[in-house]
Coordinates of C-alpha atoms in Angstrom, one line a residue:
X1 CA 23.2 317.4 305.9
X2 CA 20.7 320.6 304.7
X3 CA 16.9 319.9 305.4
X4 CA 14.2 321.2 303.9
X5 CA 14.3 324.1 306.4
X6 CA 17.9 324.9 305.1
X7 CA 16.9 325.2 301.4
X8 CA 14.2 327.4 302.3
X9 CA 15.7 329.7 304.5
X10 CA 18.5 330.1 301.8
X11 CA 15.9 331.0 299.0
X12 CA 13.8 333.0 301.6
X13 CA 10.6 331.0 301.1
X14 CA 8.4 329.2 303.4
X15 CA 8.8 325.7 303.9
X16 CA 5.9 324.5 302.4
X17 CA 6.7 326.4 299.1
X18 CA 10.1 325.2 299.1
X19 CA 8.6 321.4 299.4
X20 CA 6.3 322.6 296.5
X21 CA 8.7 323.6 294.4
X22 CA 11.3 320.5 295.1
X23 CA 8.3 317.9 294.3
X24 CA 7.3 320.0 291.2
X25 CA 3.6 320.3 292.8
X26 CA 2.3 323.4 290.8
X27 CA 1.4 325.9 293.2
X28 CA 4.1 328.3 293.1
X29 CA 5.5 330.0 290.4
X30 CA 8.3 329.1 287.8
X31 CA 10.8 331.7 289.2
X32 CA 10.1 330.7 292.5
X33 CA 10.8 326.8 291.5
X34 CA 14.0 327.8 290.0
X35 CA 15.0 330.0 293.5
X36 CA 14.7 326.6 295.0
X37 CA 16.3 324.8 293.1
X38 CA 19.1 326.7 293.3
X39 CA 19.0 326.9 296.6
X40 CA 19.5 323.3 296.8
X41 CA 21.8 323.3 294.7
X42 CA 24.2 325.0 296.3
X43 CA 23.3 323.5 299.5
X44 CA 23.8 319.7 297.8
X45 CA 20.3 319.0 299.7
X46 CA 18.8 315.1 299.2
X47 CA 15.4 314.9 298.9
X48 CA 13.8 312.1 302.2
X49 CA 13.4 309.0 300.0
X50 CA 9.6 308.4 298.9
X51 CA 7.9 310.7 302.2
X52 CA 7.0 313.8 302.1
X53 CA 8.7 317.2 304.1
X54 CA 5.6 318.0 305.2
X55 CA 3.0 314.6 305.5
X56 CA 3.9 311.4 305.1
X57 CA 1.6 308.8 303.0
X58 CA 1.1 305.1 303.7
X59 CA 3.1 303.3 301.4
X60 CA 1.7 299.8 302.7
X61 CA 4.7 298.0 303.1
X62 CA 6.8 296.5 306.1
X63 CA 9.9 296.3 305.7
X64 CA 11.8 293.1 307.7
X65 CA 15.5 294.2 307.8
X66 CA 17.8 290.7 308.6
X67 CA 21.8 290.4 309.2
X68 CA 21.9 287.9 306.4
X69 CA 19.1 286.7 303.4
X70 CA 21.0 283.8 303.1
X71 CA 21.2 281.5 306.3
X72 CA 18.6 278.6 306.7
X73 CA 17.4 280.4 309.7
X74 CA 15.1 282.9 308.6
X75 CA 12.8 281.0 306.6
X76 CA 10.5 280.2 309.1
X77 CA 10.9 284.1 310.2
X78 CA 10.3 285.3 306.7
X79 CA 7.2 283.0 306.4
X80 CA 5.5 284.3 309.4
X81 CA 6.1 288.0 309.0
X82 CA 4.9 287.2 304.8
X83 CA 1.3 285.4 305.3
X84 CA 0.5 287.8 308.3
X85 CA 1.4 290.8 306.1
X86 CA -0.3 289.3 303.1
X87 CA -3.1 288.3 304.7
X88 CA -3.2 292.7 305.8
X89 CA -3.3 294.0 301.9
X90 CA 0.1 294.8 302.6
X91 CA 3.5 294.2 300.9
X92 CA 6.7 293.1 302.8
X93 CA 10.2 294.3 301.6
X94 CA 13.4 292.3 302.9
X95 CA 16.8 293.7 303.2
X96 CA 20.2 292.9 304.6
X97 CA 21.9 295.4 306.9
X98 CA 25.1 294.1 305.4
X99 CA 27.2 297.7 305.0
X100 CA 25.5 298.6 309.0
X101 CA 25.1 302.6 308.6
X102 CA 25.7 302.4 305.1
X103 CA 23.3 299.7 303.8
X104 CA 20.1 300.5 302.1
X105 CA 18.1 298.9 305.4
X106 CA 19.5 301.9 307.0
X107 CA 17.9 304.3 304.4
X108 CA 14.3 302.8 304.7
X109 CA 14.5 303.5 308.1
X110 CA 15.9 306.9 308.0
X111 CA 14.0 307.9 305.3
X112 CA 10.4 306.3 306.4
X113 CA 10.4 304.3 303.2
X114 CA 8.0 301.8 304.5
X115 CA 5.0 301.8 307.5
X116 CA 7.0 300.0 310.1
X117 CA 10.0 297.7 310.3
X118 CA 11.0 294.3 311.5
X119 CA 14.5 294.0 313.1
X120 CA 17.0 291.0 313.2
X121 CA 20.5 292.4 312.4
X122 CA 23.0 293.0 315.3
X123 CA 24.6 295.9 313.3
X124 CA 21.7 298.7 312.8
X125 CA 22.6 300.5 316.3
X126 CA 19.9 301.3 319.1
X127 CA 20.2 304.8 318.3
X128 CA 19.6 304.9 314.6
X129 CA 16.4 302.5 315.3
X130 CA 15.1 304.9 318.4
X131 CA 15.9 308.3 316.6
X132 CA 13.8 306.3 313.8
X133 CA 11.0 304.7 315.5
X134 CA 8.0 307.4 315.9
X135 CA 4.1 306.6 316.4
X136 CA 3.5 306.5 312.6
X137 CA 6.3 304.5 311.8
X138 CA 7.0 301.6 314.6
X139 CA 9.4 298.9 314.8
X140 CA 9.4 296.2 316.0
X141 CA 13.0 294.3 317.4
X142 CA 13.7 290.8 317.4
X143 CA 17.5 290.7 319.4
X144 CA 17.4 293.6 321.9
X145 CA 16.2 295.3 324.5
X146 CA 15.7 299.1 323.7
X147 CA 13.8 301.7 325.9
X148 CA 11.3 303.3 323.6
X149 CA 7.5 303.8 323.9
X150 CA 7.5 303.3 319.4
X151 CA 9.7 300.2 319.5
X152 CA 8.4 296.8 320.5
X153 CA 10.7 293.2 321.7
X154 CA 9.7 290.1 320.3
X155 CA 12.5 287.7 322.1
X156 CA 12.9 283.9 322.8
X157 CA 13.6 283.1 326.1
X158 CA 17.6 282.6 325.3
X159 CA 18.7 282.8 328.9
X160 CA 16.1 279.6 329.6
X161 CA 17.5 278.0 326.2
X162 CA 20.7 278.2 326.8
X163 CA 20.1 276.9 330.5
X164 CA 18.4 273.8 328.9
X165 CA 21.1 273.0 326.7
X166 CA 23.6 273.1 329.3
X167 CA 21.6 271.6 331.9
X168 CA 20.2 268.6 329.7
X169 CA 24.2 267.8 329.0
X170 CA 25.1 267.8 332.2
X171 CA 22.4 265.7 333.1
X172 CA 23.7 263.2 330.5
X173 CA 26.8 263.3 332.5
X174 CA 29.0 265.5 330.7
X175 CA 31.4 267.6 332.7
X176 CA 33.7 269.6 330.5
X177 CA 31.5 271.5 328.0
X178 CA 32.8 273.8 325.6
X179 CA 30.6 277.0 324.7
X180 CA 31.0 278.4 320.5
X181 CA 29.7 281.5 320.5
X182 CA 27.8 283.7 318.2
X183 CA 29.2 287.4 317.2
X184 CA 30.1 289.3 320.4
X185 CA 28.0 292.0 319.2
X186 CA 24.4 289.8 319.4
X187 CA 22.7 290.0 321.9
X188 CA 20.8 286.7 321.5
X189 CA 24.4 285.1 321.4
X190 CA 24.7 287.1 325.2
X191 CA 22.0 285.6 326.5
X192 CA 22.2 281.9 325.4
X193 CA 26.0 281.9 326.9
X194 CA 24.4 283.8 330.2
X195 CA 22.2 280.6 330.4
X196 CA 25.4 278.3 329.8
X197 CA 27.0 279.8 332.4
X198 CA 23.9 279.9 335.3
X199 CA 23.7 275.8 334.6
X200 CA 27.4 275.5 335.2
X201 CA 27.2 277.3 338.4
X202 CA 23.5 275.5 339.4
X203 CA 25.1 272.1 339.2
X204 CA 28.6 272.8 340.7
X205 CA 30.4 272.8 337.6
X206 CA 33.5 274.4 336.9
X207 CA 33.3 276.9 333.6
X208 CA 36.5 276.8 331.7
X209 CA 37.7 280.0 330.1
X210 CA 39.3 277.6 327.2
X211 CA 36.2 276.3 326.2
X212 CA 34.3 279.0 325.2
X213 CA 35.3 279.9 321.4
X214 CA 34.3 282.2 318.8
X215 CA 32.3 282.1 316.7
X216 CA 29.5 284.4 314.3
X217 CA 26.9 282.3 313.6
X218 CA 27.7 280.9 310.2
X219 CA 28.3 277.2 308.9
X220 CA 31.9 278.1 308.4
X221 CA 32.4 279.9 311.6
X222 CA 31.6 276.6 313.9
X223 CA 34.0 274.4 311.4
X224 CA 37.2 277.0 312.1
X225 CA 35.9 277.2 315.9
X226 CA 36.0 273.2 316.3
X227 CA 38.9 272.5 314.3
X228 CA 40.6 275.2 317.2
X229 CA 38.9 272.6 319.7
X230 CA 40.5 270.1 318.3
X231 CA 43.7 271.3 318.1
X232 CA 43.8 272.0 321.8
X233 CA 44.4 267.9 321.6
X234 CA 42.4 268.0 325.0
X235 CA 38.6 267.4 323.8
X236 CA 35.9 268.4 326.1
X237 CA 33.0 266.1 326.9
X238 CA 30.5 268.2 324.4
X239 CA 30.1 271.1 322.6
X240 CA 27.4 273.5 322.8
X241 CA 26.7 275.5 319.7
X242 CA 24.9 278.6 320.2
X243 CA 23.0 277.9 316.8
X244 CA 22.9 274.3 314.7
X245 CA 24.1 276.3 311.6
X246 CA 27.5 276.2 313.8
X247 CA 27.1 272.8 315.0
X248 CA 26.5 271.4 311.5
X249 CA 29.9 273.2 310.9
X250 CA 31.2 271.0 313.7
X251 CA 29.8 267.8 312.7
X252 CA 31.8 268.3 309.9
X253 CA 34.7 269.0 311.3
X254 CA 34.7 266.3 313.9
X255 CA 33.9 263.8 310.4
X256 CA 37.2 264.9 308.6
X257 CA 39.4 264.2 311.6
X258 CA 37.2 260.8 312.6
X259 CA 35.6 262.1 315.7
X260 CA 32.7 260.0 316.1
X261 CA 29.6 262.0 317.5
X262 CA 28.3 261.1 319.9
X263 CA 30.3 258.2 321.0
X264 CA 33.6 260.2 321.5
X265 CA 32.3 264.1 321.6
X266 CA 27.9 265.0 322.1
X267 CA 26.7 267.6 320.2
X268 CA 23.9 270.0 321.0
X269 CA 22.3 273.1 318.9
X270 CA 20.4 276.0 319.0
X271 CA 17.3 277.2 316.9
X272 CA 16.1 274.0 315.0
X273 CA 16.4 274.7 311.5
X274 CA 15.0 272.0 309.0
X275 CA 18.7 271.0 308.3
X276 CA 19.4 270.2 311.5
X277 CA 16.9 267.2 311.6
X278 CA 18.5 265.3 308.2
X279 CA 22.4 265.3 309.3
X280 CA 24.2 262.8 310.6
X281 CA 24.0 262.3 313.1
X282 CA 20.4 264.1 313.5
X283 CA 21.3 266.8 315.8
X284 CA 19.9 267.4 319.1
X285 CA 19.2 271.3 319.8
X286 CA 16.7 273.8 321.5
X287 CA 13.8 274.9 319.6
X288 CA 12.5 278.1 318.8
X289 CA 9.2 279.4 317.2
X290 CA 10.5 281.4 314.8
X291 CA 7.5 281.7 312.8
X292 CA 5.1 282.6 315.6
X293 CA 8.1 285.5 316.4
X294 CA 7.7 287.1 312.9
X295 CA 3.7 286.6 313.0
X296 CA 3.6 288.3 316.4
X297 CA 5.8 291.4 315.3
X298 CA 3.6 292.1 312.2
X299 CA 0.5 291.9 314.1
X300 CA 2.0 294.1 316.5
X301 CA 3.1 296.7 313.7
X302 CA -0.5 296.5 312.5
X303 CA -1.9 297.3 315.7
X304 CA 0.5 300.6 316.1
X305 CA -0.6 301.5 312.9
X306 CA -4.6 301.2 313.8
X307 CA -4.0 303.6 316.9
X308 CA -4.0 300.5 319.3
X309 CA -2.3 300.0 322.3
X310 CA 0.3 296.9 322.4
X311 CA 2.7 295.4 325.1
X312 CA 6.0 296.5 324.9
X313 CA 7.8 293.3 325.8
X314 CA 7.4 289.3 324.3
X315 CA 9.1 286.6 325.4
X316 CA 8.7 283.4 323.9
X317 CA 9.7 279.9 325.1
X318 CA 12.1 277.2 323.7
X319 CA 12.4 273.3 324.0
X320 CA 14.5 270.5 323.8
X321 CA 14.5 268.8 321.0
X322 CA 16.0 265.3 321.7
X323 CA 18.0 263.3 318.2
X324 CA 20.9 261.1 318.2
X325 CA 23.8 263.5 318.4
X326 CA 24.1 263.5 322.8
X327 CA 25.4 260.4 324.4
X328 CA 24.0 259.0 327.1

């Protein structure tokens, strides 16, 4: 792709003329503009979004770039990362990274569209966010780990969560618990299993490469995955979701084929979404702040943005949240 540099190399101009003449600032001369232009032209050059070549202006905005608008989940999230921003004199633009490299989430942050960015979605790569990130333009990550002095982690402890789940079914004397998964691809997903699997092995039991079956996070996704259970004709004790949007999927599932939970199967989520708390049966699952995780990642863009120093690394804890859908 030609930069700026390209264009004015081609029309034998320096750079700051050939941004002059490309954002019709009227400083140089009309048969220069047109030299440019042609330039261009001929070398199909894009212009960088809203920023400048040369100096990039504030455009007071954060942008908050999510897998999905649509899931239950990021409401709390969205509040958080909305009143803090508000409450700045700043405006906040969601996107979906649906399309990954393609989508227009990827073009605010190539193209510095916005004064820092939020990031949930499994599919923007580490490398587009790093070669991105800069001291004017941080981000902050919400489900990764990335090695970058411009790019912050906000993370819940999933490792300890996942731990809890396993460990609180267990202790309600379960034995053979099957694991749905998340997308392979998330690392939040990673985690939660990695804590599965530590409880197993803490309290001597046996992880069974059966159980474990995938899913990616959606309502529909933990239906199709517990039907498979099902079919198996060899139920486990309980099922472990890796988020309630899943296990509501599940509950449903288990319904159509007269499953009672939790007398003949327990149940147990992950993330506590207000849904989660009104099915039947109300469904136990581990807790998350996810409002305190979008209000700490805007403060910390803020700070960034003021010249202030901020910890790379947040971890923040989870809980059991007890219901009616664990025997025992």
């Amino acid at each position: 792709m030609a930069t700026i540099k390209d264009v004015a190399k081609r029309a034998g101009v320096a750079v700051s003329t050939a941004s002059y003449a490309l954002n019709g600032i009227q400083k140089v001369s009309p048969a220069t503009v047109e030299k440019v232009q042609k330039a261009a032209r001929e070398l199909n050059y894009q212009k960088n979004g809203f920023a400048s070549d040369l100096k990039r202006t504030r455009t007071n905005t954060i942008a908050l770039i999510l897998s999905d608008l649509s899931g239950p989940y990021y409401s709390e999230l969205i509040k958080g990362v909305q009143e803090v921003t508000s409450a700045n004199g700043y405006d906040l633009i969601a996107c979906s990274s649906i399309g990954g490299e393609l989508s227009t989430a990827t073009k605010f942050l190539k193209e510095k569209r916005v004064d820092g960015a939020i990031i949930l979605a499994h599919n923007i790569s580490d490398s587009l966010i790093k070669s991105s990130a800069r001291k004017d333009f941080p981000i902050v990550v919400l489900d990764r780990e990335i090695d970058s002095d411009s790019v912050l982690e906000v993370q819940v402890d999933n490792v300890h969560g996942g731990y809890l789940a396993t460990e609180y079914l267990i202790e309600k004397g379960h034995r053979n618990i099957a694991y749905v998964s998340g997308p392979y691809n998330s690392h939040d997903n990673e985690k939660r299993f990695e804590g599965y699997k530590a409880a197993m092995m803490d309290h001597e039991v046996s992880y069974q490469s059966r159980l474990k079956i995938s899913g990616d996070f959606t309502r529909e996704s933990g239906y199709r995955a517990t039907k498979m259970l099902i079919a198996q004709q060899n139920l486990p004790d309980a099922v472990f979701y890796a988020n309630d949007e899943m296990a509501i999927g599940g509950l449903q599932a288990f319904s159509e084929r007269k499953i009672k939970v939790p007398d003949d199967i327990s149940v147990l989520g992950f993330d506590d979404i207000q849904l989660s708390e009104y099915v039947a049966p109300p469904l136990t699952t581990i807790r998350q702040p996810k409002y305190e995780a979008g209000a700490l990642a805007v403060h910390l863009i803020f700070q960034l943005l003021a010249g202030e120093k901020a910890e790379r690394h947040y971890s923040l804890s989870t809980e059991l949240i007890e219901r009616k859908s664990v025997k025992g």
